[in-house]
Structures are given as structure tokens and as C-alpha cells.
Coordinates of C-alpha atoms and ligand atoms in Angstrom, one line a residue:
M1 CA -22.8 52.9 -99.2
A2 CA -19.5 51.1 -99.4
E3 CA -17.4 54.0 -98.1
V4 CA -14.0 53.3 -96.7
R5 CA -12.6 55.7 -94.1
L6 CA -9.2 55.7 -92.5
R7 CA -8.7 57.9 -89.5
D8 CA -5.3 58.6 -88.0
I9 CA -4.0 55.2 -89.1
E10 CA -0.5 54.2 -88.0
K11 CA 1.5 51.1 -88.7
T12 CA 4.7 50.0 -87.1
Y13 CA 6.0 46.6 -88.0
P14 CA 7.1 44.4 -85.1
E15 CA 10.8 44.9 -85.9
G16 CA 10.3 48.6 -85.6
T17 CA 9.8 50.0 -89.2
Q18 CA 7.2 52.8 -89.0
A19 CA 5.5 52.2 -92.3
L20 CA 2.6 54.7 -91.8
K21 CA 2.4 57.9 -89.8
K22 CA -1.2 58.9 -88.9
I23 CA -2.8 58.8 -92.3
S24 CA -6.4 59.8 -92.9
F25 CA -8.5 59.7 -96.0
T26 CA -12.0 58.7 -97.2
V27 CA -12.9 56.7 -100.3
K28 CA -16.4 57.5 -101.2
D29 CA -19.0 55.0 -102.3
K30 CA -18.3 53.8 -105.9
E31 CA -15.2 55.9 -106.1
F32 CA -12.0 54.7 -107.8
V33 CA -9.1 55.9 -105.6
V34 CA -5.5 55.2 -106.5
L35 CA -2.7 55.1 -104.0
V36 CA 0.6 56.1 -105.7
G37 CA 4.1 56.8 -104.6
P38 CA 7.6 55.5 -104.7
S39 CA 8.5 52.0 -103.6
G40 CA 8.4 51.7 -99.8
C41 CA 6.1 54.7 -99.2
G42 CA 3.4 52.5 -97.5
K43 CA 0.9 51.9 -100.3
S44 CA 0.7 48.1 -99.9
T45 CA 0.7 48.3 -96.1
T46 CA -2.4 50.6 -96.4
L47 CA -4.2 48.3 -98.8
R48 CA -3.4 45.2 -96.7
M49 CA -4.7 46.9 -93.6
V50 CA -8.0 47.6 -95.4
A51 CA -8.1 43.9 -96.5
G52 CA -7.5 42.8 -92.9
L53 CA -4.2 41.1 -93.8
E54 CA -2.1 43.5 -91.6
E55 CA -2.8 44.6 -88.1
I56 CA -3.5 48.3 -87.5
T57 CA -1.2 49.7 -84.9
E58 CA -3.2 52.9 -84.1
G59 CA -6.2 54.6 -85.6
E60 CA -9.6 53.5 -86.9
L61 CA -10.7 51.9 -90.1
F62 CA -14.4 52.1 -91.2
I63 CA -16.1 50.3 -94.0
E64 CA -19.7 51.4 -94.5
N65 CA -19.5 53.4 -91.3
K66 CA -18.7 50.2 -89.3
K67 CA -15.4 50.0 -87.5
V68 CA -13.6 47.0 -88.8
N69 CA -10.2 47.1 -87.1
D70 CA -10.8 43.8 -85.4
L71 CA -12.9 42.1 -88.1
S72 CA -11.3 39.1 -89.9
P73 CA -10.6 39.5 -93.7
S74 CA -13.4 37.2 -94.7
K75 CA -16.0 39.3 -92.8
R76 CA -15.0 42.6 -94.3
Q77 CA -16.6 41.9 -97.7
V78 CA -13.6 43.1 -99.6
S79 CA -11.8 41.3 -102.4
M80 CA -8.2 41.8 -103.2
V81 CA -6.5 41.2 -106.6
F82 CA -2.8 40.5 -106.1
Q83 CA 0.2 41.5 -108.3
N84 CA 1.1 37.8 -108.9
Y85 CA -2.5 36.8 -109.5
A86 CA -2.3 33.9 -107.0
L87 CA -4.2 31.5 -109.2
Y88 CA -4.2 27.7 -108.6
P89 CA -2.2 26.2 -111.4
H90 CA -4.0 22.9 -111.4
M91 CA -7.5 24.5 -111.7
T92 CA -9.2 25.8 -114.8
A93 CA -10.2 29.4 -115.0
Y94 CA -13.8 28.4 -114.1
E95 CA -12.6 26.4 -111.1
N96 CA -10.3 29.2 -110.0
M97 CA -13.1 31.7 -110.1
S98 CA -15.6 29.5 -108.4
F99 CA -13.4 28.0 -105.7
G100 CA -14.0 30.6 -103.0
L101 CA -17.8 30.3 -103.5
K102 CA -17.7 26.5 -103.3
I103 CA -15.9 26.8 -99.9
K104 CA -18.7 29.1 -98.8
K105 CA -21.2 26.4 -99.8
I106 CA -23.0 28.6 -102.2
P107 CA -25.3 26.5 -104.4
K108 CA -23.8 25.2 -107.7
S109 CA -26.4 26.9 -109.9
E110 CA -25.7 30.3 -108.3
I111 CA -22.0 29.8 -108.6
K112 CA -22.4 29.2 -112.3
D113 CA -24.6 32.3 -112.7
R114 CA -22.0 34.4 -110.9
V115 CA -19.0 33.1 -112.8
M116 CA -20.8 33.4 -116.2
A117 CA -21.8 37.0 -115.3
A118 CA -18.2 37.9 -114.4
A119 CA -16.9 36.1 -117.5
A120 CA -19.2 38.2 -119.6
I121 CA -18.1 41.5 -118.0
L122 CA -14.4 40.5 -118.5
E123 CA -15.0 38.9 -122.0
I124 CA -13.3 35.7 -121.0
E125 CA -16.1 33.2 -121.7
D126 CA -14.0 31.3 -124.2
I127 CA -11.1 30.6 -121.8
L128 CA -13.0 29.3 -118.8
D129 CA -11.8 25.7 -119.3
K130 CA -8.1 26.7 -119.7
K131 CA -5.5 26.3 -116.9
P132 CA -3.3 29.3 -116.0
G133 CA -0.2 27.7 -117.6
K134 CA -1.9 27.9 -121.0
M135 CA -3.0 31.6 -120.6
S136 CA -1.3 34.9 -121.5
G137 CA -0.5 37.3 -118.7
G138 CA -3.5 39.5 -119.6
Q139 CA -5.8 36.5 -119.4
R140 CA -4.5 35.4 -116.0
Q141 CA -5.0 38.9 -114.8
R142 CA -8.6 38.8 -116.0
I143 CA -9.2 35.5 -114.2
A144 CA -7.8 37.0 -111.0
I145 CA -10.2 39.9 -111.3
G146 CA -13.0 37.5 -112.1
R147 CA -12.4 35.7 -108.9
A148 CA -12.7 38.9 -107.0
I149 CA -15.9 39.9 -108.9
V150 CA -17.8 36.7 -108.2
R151 CA -17.5 37.3 -104.5
R152 CA -19.6 40.4 -104.9
P153 CA -17.5 42.4 -102.5
K154 CA -18.3 45.9 -101.2
V155 CA -14.8 47.1 -102.0
F156 CA -12.3 45.9 -104.5
L157 CA -8.6 46.2 -103.6
F158 CA -6.0 46.0 -106.4
D159 CA -2.3 45.7 -105.5
E160 CA -0.1 46.6 -108.5
P161 CA -2.2 44.3 -110.8
L162 CA -0.5 45.3 -114.0
S163 CA 3.1 45.4 -113.0
N164 CA 3.8 41.9 -114.4
L165 CA 2.6 42.7 -117.8
D166 CA 4.7 44.1 -120.7
A167 CA 4.3 47.8 -121.6
K168 CA 1.8 47.3 -124.4
L169 CA -0.5 45.0 -122.5
R170 CA -0.3 47.3 -119.5
G171 CA -1.6 50.1 -121.7
Q172 CA -4.5 48.0 -122.9
M173 CA -5.3 46.7 -119.4
R174 CA -5.4 50.2 -118.1
I175 CA -8.2 51.0 -120.5
E176 CA -9.9 47.7 -119.6
L177 CA -9.8 48.5 -115.9
A178 CA -11.3 51.9 -116.5
K179 CA -14.2 50.2 -118.4
L180 CA -14.5 47.6 -115.7
H181 CA -15.0 50.3 -113.1
R182 CA -17.9 51.7 -115.0
K183 CA -19.5 48.3 -115.4
L184 CA -19.0 47.2 -111.8
D185 CA -20.0 50.5 -110.3
A186 CA -18.1 49.6 -107.2
T187 CA -15.7 51.2 -104.7
I188 CA -12.1 50.5 -105.7
I189 CA -8.8 51.1 -104.0
Y190 CA -5.9 50.6 -106.3
V191 CA -2.1 50.6 -105.6
T192 CA 0.5 51.5 -108.2
H193 CA 3.9 53.1 -108.3
D194 CA 3.1 54.2 -111.9
Q195 CA 1.8 57.8 -112.1
V196 CA 0.4 57.3 -115.6
E197 CA -1.7 54.4 -114.4
A198 CA -2.8 56.5 -111.4
M199 CA -3.7 59.5 -113.6
T200 CA -5.7 57.3 -116.1
L201 CA -7.7 55.3 -113.6
G202 CA -8.2 57.4 -110.5
D203 CA -11.3 59.5 -109.7
R204 CA -9.0 60.7 -107.0
I205 CA -5.4 60.0 -106.2
V206 CA -3.6 59.7 -102.9
V207 CA 0.1 60.6 -103.4
M208 CA 2.2 59.1 -100.6
N209 CA 5.8 59.5 -99.5
K210 CA 7.6 57.9 -96.6
G211 CA 4.4 56.8 -94.8
E212 CA 2.6 60.1 -95.2
I213 CA 0.0 61.5 -97.5
M214 CA 1.4 64.3 -99.7
Q215 CA -1.9 65.2 -101.4
M216 CA -5.3 63.7 -102.2
A217 CA -7.0 65.2 -105.2
S218 CA -8.4 64.6 -108.7
P219 CA -5.8 63.9 -111.4
M220 CA -6.3 67.3 -112.9
E221 CA -5.9 69.1 -109.6
L222 CA -2.7 67.2 -108.8
F223 CA -1.3 68.2 -112.2
M224 CA -2.5 71.8 -112.1
K225 CA -2.0 72.6 -108.5
P226 CA 0.4 70.3 -106.8
A227 CA 0.4 71.0 -103.1
N228 CA 4.1 70.6 -102.7
K229 CA 7.3 70.0 -104.6
F230 CA 7.2 66.3 -104.1
V231 CA 3.8 66.0 -105.9
A232 CA 5.0 68.4 -108.6
E233 CA 8.0 66.2 -109.3
F234 CA 6.1 62.9 -109.1
I235 CA 3.2 63.8 -111.3
G236 CA 3.7 64.6 -115.0
T237 CA 6.1 63.3 -117.6
P238 CA 8.8 64.6 -118.2
Q239 CA 9.4 65.8 -114.7
M240 CA 8.7 69.5 -114.0
N241 CA 11.8 71.8 -114.4
F242 CA 12.9 73.7 -111.3
F243 CA 14.9 76.8 -110.6
N244 CA 16.0 77.8 -107.2
G245 CA 16.0 81.5 -106.3
K246 CA 14.8 84.2 -104.0
I247 CA 11.8 86.5 -103.9
L248 CA 13.2 90.0 -103.6
E249 CA 12.1 93.6 -104.1
I250 CA 14.2 95.1 -106.9
D251 CA 13.6 98.6 -108.2
Q252 CA 10.3 98.5 -106.3
K253 CA 9.2 95.4 -108.1
I254 CA 8.8 92.1 -106.5
S255 CA 11.0 89.7 -108.5
F256 CA 12.4 86.2 -108.7
K257 CA 16.2 86.2 -108.8
N258 CA 19.1 83.8 -108.9
D259 CA 22.5 83.9 -110.5
A260 CA 21.1 83.3 -113.9
L261 CA 17.6 84.6 -113.9
L262 CA 15.8 87.8 -112.9
F263 CA 12.3 88.6 -113.6
D264 CA 9.4 90.7 -112.4
L265 CA 6.6 88.9 -110.7
S266 CA 4.4 91.9 -110.2
N267 CA 2.3 91.2 -113.3
L268 CA 1.5 87.7 -112.3
K269 CA -1.7 87.1 -110.4
L270 CA 0.0 86.1 -107.2
K271 CA -1.5 87.2 -104.0
N272 CA 0.5 88.2 -100.9
L273 CA 3.8 88.0 -102.6
K274 CA 5.2 90.5 -100.1
D275 CA 4.8 87.9 -97.3
H276 CA 7.5 85.9 -99.0
L277 CA 10.1 88.6 -99.5
G278 CA 13.6 87.3 -98.9
E279 CA 12.5 83.7 -99.0
Q280 CA 14.3 80.9 -101.0
V281 CA 11.8 79.3 -103.4
D282 CA 11.7 76.7 -106.1
L283 CA 10.1 77.9 -109.2
G284 CA 8.7 75.0 -111.2
I285 CA 7.7 75.0 -114.8
R286 CA 6.4 72.1 -117.0
S287 CA 7.9 71.3 -120.3
E288 CA 4.7 72.2 -122.1
D289 CA 4.8 75.7 -120.6
I290 CA 8.1 76.5 -122.4
Y291 CA 7.7 77.7 -125.9
P292 CA 10.1 78.2 -128.8
H293 CA 8.8 81.7 -129.6
I294 CA 6.8 84.5 -127.9
G295 CA 3.4 83.7 -129.5
D296 CA 0.8 85.3 -127.4
L297 CA 2.7 85.0 -124.1
K298 CA 2.0 87.9 -121.8
N299 CA 4.3 87.2 -118.9
Y300 CA 7.4 85.4 -119.9
T301 CA 11.1 85.3 -119.6
C302 CA 13.4 84.2 -122.4
I303 CA 16.6 82.2 -121.8
S304 CA 19.2 81.2 -124.4
T305 CA 19.9 77.5 -123.7
H306 CA 22.4 75.1 -125.1
L307 CA 20.7 72.2 -126.9
I308 CA 21.8 68.7 -125.7
A309 CA 19.3 66.2 -127.0
I310 CA 16.0 65.8 -128.8
E311 CA 13.5 63.0 -128.2
L312 CA 10.9 62.6 -130.9
L313 CA 7.5 61.6 -129.5
G314 CA 5.4 61.9 -132.7
N315 CA 3.7 65.2 -133.2
E316 CA 5.8 66.6 -130.4
K317 CA 9.4 66.5 -129.3
L318 CA 11.1 66.8 -126.0
V319 CA 14.0 69.3 -126.2
Y320 CA 16.7 68.8 -123.6
S321 CA 18.8 71.8 -123.0
E322 CA 21.3 73.2 -120.6
Y323 CA 21.2 76.7 -119.1
Q324 CA 23.7 77.9 -116.5
G325 CA 24.2 74.5 -115.1
N326 CA 20.5 73.6 -115.1
N327 CA 19.1 70.9 -117.3
I328 CA 15.8 72.0 -118.7
V329 CA 13.3 70.1 -120.9
A330 CA 10.8 71.7 -123.1
R331 CA 8.0 70.2 -125.3
F332 CA 7.8 71.7 -128.8
R333 CA 5.9 70.7 -131.9
S334 CA 7.9 68.2 -134.0
D335 CA 7.9 70.4 -137.0
F336 CA 9.9 73.1 -135.2
E337 CA 13.4 72.8 -136.7
L338 CA 16.3 72.6 -134.3
E339 CA 20.0 72.0 -134.9
M340 CA 22.1 70.1 -132.4
N341 CA 24.9 71.9 -130.5
T342 CA 23.4 75.3 -131.1
K343 CA 21.7 77.8 -128.9
V344 CA 17.9 77.6 -128.6
N345 CA 15.6 80.2 -127.0
F346 CA 13.2 79.0 -124.4
Y347 CA 10.3 81.3 -123.6
L348 CA 9.0 80.4 -120.1
N349 CA 5.3 81.1 -119.7
L350 CA 5.4 82.6 -116.2
D351 CA 1.6 82.6 -115.9
K352 CA 2.0 78.8 -115.6
A353 CA 4.9 78.8 -113.1
H354 CA 4.5 77.1 -109.7
F355 CA 6.3 78.4 -106.6
F356 CA 7.3 76.2 -103.6
G357 CA 8.9 77.3 -100.4
K358 CA 12.5 76.0 -100.4
A359 CA 12.5 75.2 -96.6
T360 CA 9.0 73.5 -96.5
G361 CA 8.5 72.3 -100.0
E362 CA 4.9 73.5 -99.7
R363 CA 3.2 75.4 -102.5
I364 CA 3.2 79.1 -102.2
Y365 CA 1.5 79.8 -105.6
Ligands
LIG1 P1 5.0 50.2 -100.9 O1 3.8 49.3 -101.2 O2 4.7 51.6 -101.1 O3 6.2 49.8 -101.8 P2 5.1 49.0 -98.3 O4 3.8 49.3 -97.7 O5 5.3 47.6 -98.9 O6 5.4 50.1 -99.4 O7 6.3 49.2 -97.2 C1 6.3 50.3 -96.4 C2 7.5 50.2 -95.4 O8 7.2 49.1 -94.5 C3 8.8 49.9 -96.1 O9 9.8 50.5 -95.4 C4 8.9 48.4 -96.0 O10 10.2 47.9 -95.9 C5 8.2 48.1 -94.6 N1 7.5 46.8 -94.6 C6 6.6 46.3 -95.5 N2 6.2 45.1 -95.1 C7 6.9 44.8 -94.0 C8 6.9 43.6 -93.1 N3 6.1 42.6 -93.3 N4 7.8 43.7 -92.1 C9 8.5 44.7 -91.8 N5 8.6 45.8 -92.6 C10 7.7 45.9 -93.7

């Protein structure tokens, strides 16, 4: 059971930066957990603490139910794959992968078995005699992963492993890594700032900001039910649209109102709306929940927007519009004809709206 548990972990660097504020989460055995968040939010610090490369200021870290705070990196049975691969340039792929085992005085025949088994998993048997200088970025990345695999760790740690690759290769490697997780059947903690990578790879995702955990959930839950405005903005492309307004009782109906919008919320399946009367809220709506016509929408509001730009994606297009000083983006089918510099109706599907308290940023509905 290679479970990893962080309990009230804090990190303050010697010169005073508080990188982590009491974070707690558990990575289950064989789970693929992705830490995601903007640069500087504390992802790498968290990973490096699990690896044993960074001292823990406060809190407890457990691997397989054993407290490892004071255990040296080599005794933790974790393997880390770094962003810059950290391969030895003068060694072949085979030598790079076997070096750590040689130091541990593992018999030659076993080293060979382990390297060949890892090479088969990664489909790199034909480049084992190449040196890193003669390899593509993707191949180097595979060797770095191979080096981690041969150590047979309990936990794999990946620190932005794809960020040095070009966009196309990154896309391919994402799929490779998902496949690799299935083959290895191992516990993985993976750091990235790229939400698409996180959503593709993670069984669960930890969204971090400023040294704190904003939400830990499955990709679908993060997308469907973001716990706060930060997660709502961070997850999903293009970014969720927001309108600021108030929840008010107007003509005996509980409504959302701002200078440009007024609509009745009483038909929406929202509980305890009355508790929020008079509160400032942010209403969030994703581009795919805005339609060009009514269709079978039950609860909607229609706004007449001014078309600014269109981005063709293939079978869909992103429609960027302006409404009363707000920029709004909708996602329509490509065959829906639009003319630049005209008005375009946006039908907002209110059944898909998200509400966040303005003051707290926390999800209300
Ligand atoms: P991320 O991986 O999310 O980009 P980091 O964990 O690298 O974030 O950094 C978190 C915070 O800690 C940042 O403010 C960063 O400047 C600071 N930090 C990271 N490493 C060190 C270090 N070795 N010494 C001092 N401060 C550091």
C-alpha cells in the first residue's frame, strides 16, 4: 500500500518565504494525483518535500503509513523525474538507466533484466546505446522515466516533465504517460502548471494557490462543481465568464441583478437562496453553456452582445463578444453563421450557472 499522506505540512524557506500553509491531502495507493496551480503556488516545494529534497518545517509526511519526515531521500523508495531530465551526457541510455542500480551494487544480470523490462514498457529498446546528445526531447524524457522505473520505487514523482517539449510532442507524451500509469500500476504524484495536462492525467487533482489547497477532486468534479472562483477560473478553456451582481428579492421573486442583467432565479434548483439575499455574488457561466438560440433551454436569459472576434477551432468556434463592458466568450458550432461587427444574441443557460460569494470567493451554488 504505497499511500502518501501529508498532514498539516508547512514550509518556510530560511530567508522567510512561506511557501506552504498547513496543507493536508492523501494520495491513495496506485492513484495518479496531479498538483496544479500558477507558478510559485508551492507545487514543486510539495513534491520535493515528498522526495526528501526539502526539509519539512511543520507537519507530518507518511509513506505507507510510516512517518518519513526525517528519512533520507534514498530510504524513502521514491523516484523523481525532473523537468530537465538530468541525464549524464557522456553515458548511453542504457548506462543512464542502470547507473543508480550499479551504485547500489545490484547484480549485473538483474540490472539488465530491469533495464530491458523498463525499455519494453517505454518502447525504447532501439535507442539504448544512444547518448542523450543524439536523442530527441521525447526520447530523453523516456530515458529519464526509465531511470525512475528501474529503481522500482513505491512512488513516482514527476516535476513538470513535459514542459521542455514542443506542443505537439507534449500532447503525444501526455497520452504516453496515461498509458504508462496503467502499465506501472503505481502511485504517482505529478506537478504541472498546465490544467489540460492535469485534466488528462489525474485520477484526482490538487489545485493550489499561494501555498494553499483550493480544491482536491476528480477532473470532472473540478469542472462541474468548482469549490471557489479560483478553481472555476483556473480549470477549463476558455476561461469561465463572470458577471458580478446581487441576489435580491424583486416582485417577490429571488433574482440576480446588476446594471445590465436582471433575471429570476426562483425556477433554478438552488437551495436556501434566501440565505444570500442582499449578497454580492459572481455568476459564472462557461462558453459551452451559452447558445446562439433558445433550443430546449428552460431557464435562460438572452443578451444582445456586440461581436468582436471569432476563433475557429474546427467543428466549433469561440465567439468573443462584448456586453455592457463585459467580455464574454461563447462556443458555437462552426456552421452557425455570424457577421463581424454585428449584434449577436447569447442565450445563457442558467441551469448551468455557478454562483460564488463575492467576499469569500466560495461556491454558493
Ligand atoms: P511552484 O512549483 O508552484 O512554481 P515553488 O514550490 O517552486 O512553486 O515555490 C513556492 C514559493 O517558494 C515561491 O514563492 C518561491 O519563490 C519560493 N521558493 C521556492 N524555492 C525556494 C528556495 N529554495 N528558497 C527560497 N524560496 C523558495
